Amino acid sequence: MARSQCATKRALFVTMLADKTKLEACLAHLDINYDVIEHPPLHTSLAADELLLERPGTRLKNLFLRDNEGKRHFLVITAHNKQLDLKALSKQQGLSRLGFASSERLATYLKVAPGCVSMLALLNDKQSAVTVWLDQDIWFGDLFHCHPFENTQTWILSKPDLEAFFEYTAHQPRVMFLPSK
């Protein structure tokens, strides 16, 4: 691909991404409060480990997956340090195979860039095309860490507020056992 075509594609990709001010307005409308932690860009939960920040709540790993045919998409939320066994999860769910969705699919369905995925991105899934699988091992917590469409902040939200957010976005997470390696 020529350099100018790459630049055009990158510019188009950026315009597809969500605006954090819409998320802020939505949470204000729902009367949802949150604490904000500013930090350098974090692309993975491992990068967050390197900061060694002490903060309340459950740190999360968010994976955007697709089925083998690319017809179904899943936001899988688990503990930041859990290694999921995707092969076992596929079998458990009766799917031929699960794999990571492309950055283009991520932008199309959740309107965020890689490294910025969190349950807050469900606000952008207007068609409810993304199924949410929430690890039963983490859902007992009271506070949860979420990226607000970008990875330079972490917002800490309460479980009741997240449940209200899920209801507002018409996403009912399936709290379930997620197998690890």
Coordinates of N, CA, C and O in Angstrom, one line a residue:
M1 N 0.9 -1.2 0.0 CA 0.0 0.0 0.0 C 0.9 1.2 0.0 O 1.9 1.3 0.8
A2 N 0.6 2.2 -0.8 CA 1.4 3.4 -0.9 C 1.3 4.2 0.4 O 0.3 4.1 1.1
R3 N 2.3 5.1 0.7 CA 2.3 5.8 1.9 C 1.1 6.8 2.0 O 0.5 6.9 3.1
S4 N 0.7 7.4 0.9 CA -0.5 8.3 1.0 C -1.8 7.5 1.3 O -2.7 8.0 2.0
Q5 N -1.9 6.3 0.8 CA -3.0 5.4 1.1 C -3.1 5.1 2.6 O -4.1 5.0 3.2
C6 N -1.9 4.8 3.1 CA -1.8 4.4 4.6 C -2.2 5.6 5.4 O -3.0 5.5 6.4
A7 N -1.8 6.8 5.0 CA -2.1 8.0 5.8 C -3.6 8.3 5.7 O -4.3 8.6 6.7
T8 N -4.2 8.1 4.5 CA -5.7 8.3 4.4 C -6.4 7.3 5.2 O -7.4 7.6 5.9
K9 N -6.0 6.0 5.2 CA -6.7 5.0 6.0 C -6.5 5.3 7.5 O -7.5 5.1 8.2
R10 N -5.4 5.7 7.9 CA -5.2 6.1 9.3 C -6.1 7.2 9.7 O -6.7 7.2 10.8
A11 N -6.2 8.2 8.9 CA -7.0 9.4 9.2 C -8.5 9.0 9.3 O -9.2 9.4 10.1
L12 N -8.9 8.1 8.4 CA -10.3 7.6 8.4 C -10.6 6.8 9.7 O -11.6 7.0 10.3
F13 N -9.6 6.0 10.1 CA -9.7 5.2 11.3 C -9.9 6.1 12.5 O -10.7 5.9 13.3
V14 N -9.1 7.2 12.6 CA -9.1 8.1 13.7 C -10.5 8.8 13.8 O -11.0 8.9 14.9
T15 N -11.1 9.1 12.7 CA -12.4 9.8 12.7 C -13.5 8.9 13.1 O -14.6 9.3 13.5
M16 N -13.3 7.6 13.1 CA -14.3 6.6 13.5 C -14.3 6.4 15.0 O -15.3 5.9 15.5
L17 N -13.3 6.9 15.7 CA -13.2 6.6 17.1 C -14.1 7.5 17.9 O -14.5 8.6 17.5
A18 N -14.5 7.0 19.1 CA -15.5 7.7 19.9 C -14.9 9.0 20.6 O -13.7 9.0 20.9
D19 N -15.8 9.9 21.0 CA -15.4 11.1 21.7 C -15.7 10.9 23.1 O -16.9 10.6 23.5
K20 N -14.7 11.1 24.0 CA -14.9 10.9 25.4 C -15.9 11.8 26.0 O -16.6 11.5 27.0
T21 N -16.1 13.0 25.4 CA -17.1 14.0 26.0 C -18.5 13.4 26.0 O -19.3 13.7 26.8
K22 N -18.8 12.6 25.0 CA -20.1 11.9 24.9 C -20.3 10.9 26.1 O -21.4 10.8 26.6
L23 N -19.2 10.2 26.4 CA -19.2 9.3 27.5 C -19.4 10.1 28.8 O -20.3 9.7 29.7
E24 N -18.7 11.2 29.0 CA -18.9 12.0 30.2 C -20.3 12.5 30.3 O -20.9 12.4 31.4
A25 N -20.9 12.9 29.2 CA -22.3 13.4 29.2 C -23.3 12.3 29.6 O -24.2 12.5 30.4
C26 N -23.0 11.1 29.0 CA -23.9 10.0 29.3 C -23.8 9.6 30.8 O -24.9 9.4 31.4
L27 N -22.6 9.5 31.4 CA -22.5 9.2 32.8 C -23.1 10.2 33.7 O -23.8 9.9 34.7
A28 N -23.0 11.5 33.3 CA -23.7 12.6 34.1 C -25.2 12.4 34.0 O -25.9 12.6 35.0
H29 N -25.7 12.1 32.8 CA -27.1 11.9 32.6 C -27.6 10.8 33.5 O -28.7 10.8 34.1
L30 N -26.8 9.7 33.7 CA -27.2 8.6 34.5 C -26.9 8.8 36.0 O -27.1 7.9 36.8
D31 N -26.4 10.0 36.3 CA -25.9 10.3 37.7 C -24.9 9.3 38.2 O -25.0 8.9 39.3
I32 N -24.0 9.0 37.3 CA -22.9 8.1 37.7 C -21.6 8.9 38.0 O -21.2 9.7 37.1
N33 N -21.1 8.7 39.1 CA -19.9 9.3 39.6 C -18.7 8.4 39.4 O -18.9 7.2 39.5
Y34 N -17.5 8.9 39.2 CA -16.3 8.1 39.0 C -15.1 8.9 39.5 O -15.1 10.1 39.4
D35 N -14.1 8.2 39.9 CA -12.8 8.8 40.1 C -11.9 8.7 38.9 O -12.0 7.7 38.2
V36 N -11.0 9.7 38.7 CA -10.2 9.7 37.5 C -8.7 9.6 37.9 O -8.3 10.3 38.8
I37 N -8.0 8.7 37.3 CA -6.6 8.5 37.4 C -5.9 8.8 36.1 O -6.2 8.2 35.1
E38 N -5.0 9.8 36.1 CA -4.3 10.2 34.9 C -3.0 9.4 34.9 O -2.4 9.2 36.0
H39 N -2.5 8.9 33.7 CA -1.3 8.2 33.6 C -0.8 8.2 32.2 O -1.5 8.6 31.3
P40 N 0.4 7.7 32.0 CA 0.9 7.6 30.6 C 0.1 6.6 29.8 O -0.6 5.8 30.5
P41 N 0.1 6.6 28.5 CA -0.6 5.6 27.7 C -0.3 4.2 28.2 O 0.9 3.9 28.3
L42 N -1.3 3.4 28.4 CA -1.1 2.0 28.8 C -1.9 1.2 27.7 O -3.1 1.3 27.6
H43 N -1.1 0.4 27.0 CA -1.7 -0.5 26.0 C -2.1 -1.9 26.4 O -2.9 -2.5 25.8
T44 N -1.5 -2.3 27.5 CA -1.8 -3.6 28.1 C -1.9 -3.6 29.6 O -1.4 -2.6 30.2
S45 N -2.5 -4.6 30.2 CA -2.5 -4.7 31.6 C -1.1 -4.9 32.2 O -0.8 -4.5 33.3
L46 N -0.2 -5.5 31.4 CA 1.2 -5.7 31.8 C 1.9 -4.3 31.9 O 2.7 -4.1 32.9
A47 N 1.6 -3.4 31.0 CA 2.1 -2.0 31.1 C 1.7 -1.3 32.3 O 2.4 -0.6 33.0
A48 N 0.4 -1.6 32.7 CA -0.1 -1.0 34.0 C 0.6 -1.5 35.2 O 0.8 -0.8 36.1
D49 N 1.0 -2.8 35.1 CA 1.8 -3.4 36.3 C 3.1 -2.6 36.5 O 3.5 -2.4 37.7
E50 N 3.7 -2.1 35.4 CA 5.0 -1.4 35.6 C 4.9 -0.1 36.3 O 5.8 0.4 36.8
L51 N 3.7 0.5 36.3 CA 3.5 1.8 37.0 C 3.5 1.7 38.5 O 3.8 2.6 39.2
L52 N 3.1 0.5 39.0 CA 3.0 0.2 40.4 C 2.2 1.3 41.2 O 2.5 1.7 42.3
L53 N 1.1 1.7 40.6 CA 0.2 2.6 41.2 C -0.7 1.8 42.2 O -1.3 0.8 41.9
E54 N -0.9 2.4 43.4 CA -1.8 1.8 44.3 C -3.1 2.6 44.1 O -3.2 3.8 44.3
R55 N -4.2 1.8 43.8 CA -5.5 2.4 43.6 C -6.5 1.4 44.0 O -6.4 0.2 43.8
P56 N -7.7 1.9 44.5 CA -8.7 1.0 44.9 C -9.4 0.3 43.7 O -9.4 0.9 42.6
G57 N -10.0 -0.8 44.0 CA -10.8 -1.4 42.9 C -10.1 -2.6 42.2 O -9.0 -2.9 42.4
T58 N -10.9 -3.2 41.3 CA -10.5 -4.3 40.6 C -9.9 -3.9 39.2 O -10.6 -3.3 38.4
R59 N -8.6 -4.3 39.0 CA -8.0 -4.0 37.7 C -8.5 -5.1 36.7 O -8.6 -6.2 37.1
L60 N -8.7 -4.7 35.5 CA -9.3 -5.6 34.5 C -8.5 -5.7 33.3 O -7.7 -4.9 32.9
K61 N -8.7 -6.9 32.6 CA -8.2 -7.1 31.3 C -9.4 -7.2 30.4 O -10.3 -8.0 30.7
N62 N -9.4 -6.5 29.3 CA -10.5 -6.5 28.4 C -10.1 -7.0 27.0 O -9.2 -6.4 26.4
L63 N -10.7 -8.0 26.5 CA -10.4 -8.6 25.3 C -11.5 -8.6 24.3 O -12.7 -8.9 24.7
F64 N -11.3 -8.1 23.1 CA -12.3 -8.0 22.1 C -12.0 -9.1 21.1 O -11.0 -9.2 20.4
L65 N -13.0 -10.1 21.1 CA -12.8 -11.3 20.3 C -13.9 -11.5 19.3 O -14.9 -10.8 19.4
R66 N -13.6 -12.4 18.4 CA -14.6 -12.7 17.3 C -14.6 -14.2 17.1 O -13.7 -14.9 17.5
D67 N -15.7 -14.7 16.6 CA -15.8 -16.1 16.3 C -15.0 -16.4 15.0 O -14.5 -15.5 14.3
N68 N -14.9 -17.7 14.7 CA -14.1 -18.1 13.5 C -14.6 -17.4 12.2 O -13.8 -17.1 11.3
E69 N -15.9 -17.3 12.1 CA -16.5 -16.7 10.8 C -16.5 -15.2 10.9 O -16.8 -14.5 9.9
G70 N -16.2 -14.6 12.0 CA -16.2 -13.1 12.1 C -17.6 -12.6 12.2 O -17.8 -11.4 12.0
K71 N -18.6 -13.4 12.5 CA -20.0 -13.0 12.6 C -20.4 -12.5 14.0 O -21.4 -11.8 14.1
R72 N -19.8 -13.1 15.0 CA -20.1 -12.8 16.4 C -18.9 -12.1 17.0 O -17.8 -12.5 16.8
H73 N -19.2 -11.1 17.9 CA -18.1 -10.4 18.6 C -18.4 -10.4 20.1 O -19.5 -10.3 20.5
F74 N -17.3 -10.5 20.8 CA -17.4 -10.6 22.3 C -16.4 -9.7 23.0 O -15.3 -9.6 22.6
L75 N -16.9 -9.0 24.0 CA -16.1 -8.3 24.9 C -15.9 -9.2 26.2 O -16.9 -9.4 26.9
V76 N -14.7 -9.7 26.4 CA -14.4 -10.6 27.5 C -13.7 -9.8 28.6 O -12.6 -9.2 28.3
I77 N -14.2 -9.8 29.8 CA -13.6 -9.0 30.9 C -13.2 -9.9 32.0 O -14.1 -10.7 32.5
T78 N -12.0 -9.9 32.3 CA -11.4 -10.7 33.4 C -10.4 -10.0 34.2 O -10.2 -8.8 34.0
A79 N -9.8 -10.7 35.1 CA -8.8 -10.1 36.0 C -7.5 -9.7 35.2 O -7.2 -10.4 34.2
H80 N -6.9 -8.6 35.6 CA -5.8 -8.1 34.8 C -4.6 -9.1 34.6 O -3.9 -9.1 33.7
N81 N -4.5 -10.1 35.6 CA -3.4 -11.0 35.5 C -3.8 -12.4 35.1 O -3.0 -13.3 35.2
K82 N -5.0 -12.6 34.6 CA -5.4 -13.9 34.2 C -5.1 -14.2 32.7 O -5.3 -13.4 31.9
Q83 N -4.5 -15.4 32.5 CA -4.3 -15.8 31.1 C -5.4 -16.7 30.7 O -5.6 -17.8 31.1
L84 N -6.3 -16.2 29.8 CA -7.5 -17.0 29.4 C -7.0 -18.1 28.4 O -6.1 -17.9 27.6
D85 N -7.7 -19.2 28.5 CA -7.5 -20.3 27.6 C -8.6 -20.2 26.5 O -9.8 -20.6 26.7
L86 N -8.3 -19.5 25.4 CA -9.3 -19.3 24.4 C -9.8 -20.5 23.7 O -11.0 -20.6 23.3
K87 N -9.0 -21.5 23.6 CA -9.4 -22.8 23.1 C -10.5 -23.5 24.0 O -11.5 -23.9 23.5
A88 N -10.2 -23.5 25.2 CA -11.2 -24.0 26.2 C -12.5 -23.2 26.2 O -13.6 -23.7 26.3
L89 N -12.3 -21.9 26.2 CA -13.5 -21.0 26.2 C -14.3 -21.2 24.9 O -15.6 -21.3 25.0
S90 N -13.7 -21.4 23.8 CA -14.4 -21.7 22.5 C -15.2 -23.0 22.7 O -16.4 -23.0 22.3
K91 N -14.6 -24.0 23.2 CA -15.3 -25.3 23.4 C -16.4 -25.1 24.4 O -17.5 -25.6 24.1
Q92 N -16.2 -24.4 25.5 CA -17.2 -24.2 26.5 C -18.5 -23.5 25.9 O -19.6 -23.8 26.3
Q93 N -18.2 -22.6 25.0 CA -19.3 -21.8 24.4 C -19.9 -22.4 23.1 O -20.8 -21.9 22.5
G94 N -19.4 -23.6 22.7 CA -19.9 -24.3 21.5 C -19.5 -23.5 20.2 O -20.2 -23.6 19.2
L95 N -18.4 -22.9 20.2 CA -17.9 -22.1 19.1 C -16.7 -22.9 18.4 O -15.9 -23.5 19.2
S96 N -16.6 -22.8 17.1 CA -15.5 -23.5 16.5 C -14.1 -22.9 16.9 O -13.2 -23.6 17.0
R97 N -14.1 -21.6 17.1 CA -12.8 -21.0 17.5 C -13.0 -19.5 17.8 O -13.8 -18.9 17.2
L98 N -12.3 -19.0 18.8 CA -12.3 -17.6 19.1 C -10.9 -17.1 18.8 O -9.9 -17.7 19.1
G99 N -10.9 -15.8 18.3 CA -9.6 -15.2 18.1 C -9.8 -13.7 18.4 O -10.9 -13.2 18.5
F100 N -8.7 -13.0 18.4 CA -8.7 -11.6 18.6 C -9.2 -10.9 17.4 O -8.9 -11.2 16.2
A101 N -10.1 -9.9 17.6 CA -10.7 -9.2 16.5 C -9.7 -8.1 16.0 O -8.8 -7.7 16.8
S102 N -9.7 -7.7 14.8 CA -8.8 -6.8 14.2 C -9.1 -5.4 14.8 O -10.2 -5.1 15.3
S103 N -8.1 -4.5 14.6 CA -8.3 -3.1 15.0 C -9.4 -2.4 14.2 O -10.2 -1.6 14.8
E104 N -9.6 -2.9 13.0 CA -10.7 -2.3 12.2 C -12.1 -2.8 12.8 O -13.0 -1.9 12.8
R105 N -12.2 -4.0 13.2 CA -13.4 -4.5 13.8 C -13.7 -3.7 15.1 O -14.8 -3.4 15.5
L106 N -12.6 -3.6 15.9 CA -12.7 -2.9 17.2 C -13.2 -1.4 16.9 O -14.1 -1.0 17.6
A107 N -12.7 -0.7 15.9 CA -13.2 0.6 15.6 C -14.6 0.6 15.1 O -15.4 1.5 15.4
T108 N -15.0 -0.4 14.3 CA -16.3 -0.5 13.8 C -17.4 -0.7 14.9 O -18.4 -0.1 15.0
Y109 N -17.1 -1.7 15.8 CA -18.1 -2.1 16.8 C -18.1 -1.3 18.1 O -19.1 -1.0 18.6
L110 N -16.9 -1.0 18.6 CA -16.8 -0.3 19.9 C -16.2 1.1 19.8 O -16.2 1.9 20.7
K111 N -15.7 1.5 18.6 CA -15.3 2.9 18.3 C -14.1 3.3 19.2 O -14.0 4.4 19.6
V112 N -13.2 2.3 19.5 CA -12.0 2.6 20.2 C -10.8 2.0 19.5 O -11.0 1.1 18.7
A113 N -9.6 2.5 19.9 CA -8.4 1.9 19.3 C -7.9 0.8 20.2 O -8.3 0.7 21.4
P114 N -7.0 -0.1 19.7 CA -6.4 -1.1 20.5 C -5.7 -0.5 21.7 O -5.2 0.6 21.7
G115 N -5.8 -1.2 22.9 CA -5.3 -0.6 24.1 C -6.2 0.3 24.9 O -5.9 0.7 26.0
C116 N -7.4 0.5 24.3 CA -8.4 1.4 24.9 C -9.7 0.7 25.2 O -10.7 1.4 25.5
V117 N -9.7 -0.6 25.1 CA -11.0 -1.3 25.3 C -11.4 -1.4 26.7 O -10.5 -1.6 27.6
S118 N -12.6 -1.1 27.0 CA -13.2 -1.3 28.3 C -14.7 -1.5 28.2 O -15.2 -1.2 27.1
M119 N -15.4 -1.8 29.3 CA -16.8 -2.0 29.2 C -17.5 -0.7 28.9 O -18.6 -0.7 28.4
L120 N -16.9 0.5 29.1 CA -17.5 1.8 28.8 C -17.6 1.9 27.3 O -18.5 2.7 26.8
A121 N -16.8 1.2 26.5 CA -17.0 1.3 25.0 C -18.3 0.7 24.5 O -18.6 0.9 23.4
L122 N -19.0 0.0 25.4 CA -20.3 -0.6 25.0 C -21.3 0.6 24.6 O -22.2 0.3 23.9
L123 N -21.0 1.8 25.1 CA -21.9 2.9 24.8 C -21.9 3.1 23.3 O -22.9 3.5 22.7
N124 N -20.9 2.7 22.6 CA -20.8 2.9 21.1 C -21.4 1.7 20.3 O -21.4 1.8 19.1
D125 N -21.7 0.7 21.0 CA -22.3 -0.5 20.3 C -23.9 -0.3 20.3 O -24.6 -1.0 21.0
K126 N -24.3 0.6 19.4 CA -25.8 0.9 19.3 C -26.6 -0.2 18.9 O -27.8 -0.3 19.2
Q127 N -26.1 -1.2 18.1 CA -26.8 -2.3 17.6 C -26.8 -3.5 18.6 O -27.4 -4.5 18.3
S128 N -26.1 -3.4 19.7 CA -26.0 -4.5 20.6 C -25.4 -5.7 19.9 O -25.9 -6.8 20.2
A129 N -24.4 -5.5 19.1 CA -23.8 -6.6 18.3 C -22.7 -7.3 19.1 O -22.3 -8.4 18.7
V130 N -22.3 -6.7 20.2 CA -21.2 -7.3 21.0 C -21.8 -8.0 22.2 O -22.6 -7.3 23.0
T131 N -21.5 -9.2 22.4 CA -21.9 -10.0 23.6 C -20.8 -9.8 24.7 O -19.6 -9.8 24.4
V132 N -21.3 -9.6 25.9 CA -20.3 -9.3 27.0 C -20.2 -10.5 27.9 O -21.3 -11.0 28.4
W133 N -19.0 -11.0 28.1 CA -18.7 -12.1 29.0 C -17.9 -11.6 30.1 O -16.8 -11.1 29.9
L134 N -18.4 -11.7 31.4 CA -17.7 -11.1 32.5 C -17.3 -12.3 33.4 O -18.1 -13.1 33.8
D135 N -16.0 -12.3 33.8 CA -15.5 -13.4 34.6 C -16.1 -13.4 36.0 O -16.1 -12.3 36.7
Q136 N -16.7 -14.5 36.4 CA -17.3 -14.6 37.7 C -16.3 -14.4 38.8 O -16.7 -14.0 40.0
D137 N -15.0 -14.6 38.6 CA -14.0 -14.4 39.6 C -13.8 -12.9 40.0 O -13.2 -12.7 41.0
I138 N -14.2 -12.0 39.2 CA -13.9 -10.6 39.5 C -15.2 -9.8 39.8 O -15.1 -8.8 40.4
W139 N -16.4 -10.3 39.5 CA -17.6 -9.6 39.7 C -18.1 -9.4 41.1 O -19.0 -8.7 41.4
F140 N -17.3 -10.0 42.1 CA -17.7 -9.8 43.5 C -17.2 -8.4 44.0 O -17.6 -8.0 45.1
G141 N -16.3 -7.8 43.2 CA -15.7 -6.5 43.7 C -16.7 -5.4 43.7 O -17.9 -5.5 43.3
D142 N -16.3 -4.3 44.4 CA -17.2 -3.1 44.5 C -16.8 -2.0 43.5 O -17.7 -1.2 43.1
L143 N -15.5 -1.9 43.2 CA -15.1 -0.8 42.3 C -14.3 -1.5 41.1 O -13.6 -2.5 41.3
F144 N -14.4 -0.9 39.9 CA -13.8 -1.5 38.7 C -13.1 -0.4 37.9 O -13.6 0.7 37.8
H145 N -11.9 -0.7 37.3 CA -11.1 0.2 36.5 C -11.6 0.1 35.1 O -11.6 -1.0 34.5
C146 N -11.8 1.2 34.4 CA -12.2 1.3 33.0 C -11.5 2.4 32.3 O -11.4 3.5 32.8
H147 N -11.1 2.2 31.1 CA -10.6 3.2 30.2 C -11.7 4.0 29.6 O -12.7 3.3 29.1
P148 N -11.7 5.3 29.6 CA -12.8 6.1 29.0 C -12.5 6.4 27.5 O -12.3 7.5 27.1
F149 N -12.5 5.3 26.7 CA -12.2 5.4 25.2 C -10.8 5.8 24.9 O -10.4 5.9 23.7
E150 N -9.9 6.0 25.9 CA -8.5 6.3 25.7 C -7.7 5.6 26.8 O -8.3 5.3 27.8
N151 N -6.4 5.5 26.6 CA -5.7 4.7 27.6 C -4.7 5.6 28.4 O -3.7 5.2 28.9
T152 N -5.0 6.9 28.5 CA -4.3 7.8 29.3 C -5.0 8.2 30.6 O -4.5 9.0 31.4
Q153 N -6.1 7.6 30.8 CA -6.9 7.7 32.0 C -7.5 6.4 32.4 O -7.8 5.6 31.5
T154 N -7.7 6.2 33.7 CA -8.5 5.1 34.2 C -9.6 5.7 35.0 O -9.3 6.6 35.9
W155 N -10.8 5.3 34.8 CA -12.0 5.8 35.6 C -12.4 4.6 36.5 O -12.5 3.5 36.0
I156 N -12.6 4.9 37.7 CA -13.0 3.9 38.7 C -14.5 4.1 39.0 O -14.9 5.2 39.5
L157 N -15.3 3.0 38.6 CA -16.7 3.1 38.8 C -17.2 2.0 39.7 O -16.6 0.9 39.8
S158 N -18.3 2.2 40.4 CA -18.9 1.2 41.3 C -19.7 0.2 40.5 O -20.1 0.4 39.4
K159 N -19.8 -1.0 41.1 CA -20.6 -2.1 40.5 C -22.1 -1.6 40.2 O -22.5 -1.8 39.1
P160 N -22.8 -1.0 41.2 CA -24.1 -0.6 40.9 C -24.2 0.4 39.7 O -25.1 0.4 38.9
D161 N -23.2 1.3 39.6 CA -23.2 2.3 38.5 C -22.9 1.5 37.2 O -23.5 1.9 36.1
L162 N -22.0 0.6 37.2 CA -21.8 -0.2 36.0 C -23.0 -1.0 35.5 O -23.4 -1.1 34.4
E163 N -23.8 -1.5 36.5 CA -25.0 -2.2 36.2 C -26.0 -1.3 35.6 O -26.7 -1.7 34.6
A164 N -26.1 -0.1 36.1 CA -27.0 0.9 35.5 C -26.5 1.3 34.0 O -27.4 1.4 33.1
F165 N -25.2 1.4 33.9 CA -24.7 1.6 32.5 C -25.0 0.5 31.6 O -25.4 0.8 30.4
F166 N -24.8 -0.7 32.0 CA -25.2 -1.9 31.1 C -26.6 -1.8 30.7 O -27.0 -2.1 29.6
E167 N -27.5 -1.5 31.7 CA -28.9 -1.4 31.4 C -29.2 -0.3 30.3 O -29.9 -0.5 29.4
Y168 N -28.6 0.8 30.5 CA -28.7 1.9 29.6 C -28.3 1.6 28.2 O -28.9 2.0 27.2
T169 N -27.2 0.8 28.1 CA -26.6 0.5 26.8 C -27.3 -0.8 26.2 O -26.9 -1.2 25.1
A170 N -28.2 -1.4 26.9 CA -28.9 -2.6 26.5 C -27.9 -3.8 26.3 O -28.1 -4.6 25.4
H171 N -27.0 -3.8 27.2 CA -26.0 -5.0 27.2 C -26.2 -5.7 28.6 O -26.0 -5.0 29.6
Q172 N -26.5 -6.9 28.6 CA -26.6 -7.7 29.8 C -25.5 -8.6 29.8 O -25.4 -9.6 29.1
P173 N -24.4 -8.3 30.6 CA -23.3 -9.2 30.7 C -23.6 -10.6 31.2 O -24.5 -10.7 32.1
R174 N -23.0 -11.5 30.6 CA -23.1 -12.9 31.1 C -22.0 -13.2 32.1 O -20.8 -13.2 31.7
V175 N -22.3 -13.2 33.4 CA -21.3 -13.5 34.4 C -21.1 -15.0 34.4 O -22.0 -15.8 34.6
M176 N -19.8 -15.4 34.1 CA -19.6 -16.8 33.9 C -18.1 -17.2 34.2 O -17.3 -16.4 34.4
F177 N -17.9 -18.5 34.3 CA -16.6 -19.1 34.5 C -15.8 -18.9 33.2 O -16.3 -19.3 32.1
L178 N -14.6 -18.3 33.3 CA -13.7 -18.2 32.2 C -12.5 -19.0 32.4 O -11.8 -18.7 33.4
P179 N -12.2 -20.0 31.6 CA -11.1 -20.9 31.9 C -9.7 -20.2 31.6 O -9.6 -19.4 30.8
S180 N -8.8 -20.6 32.5 CA -7.4 -20.1 32.3 C -6.5 -21.2 32.0 O -6.8 -22.3 32.1
K181 N -5.3 -20.7 31.5 CA -4.3 -21.7 31.1 C -3.5 -22.2 32.3 O -3.4 -21.5 33.3

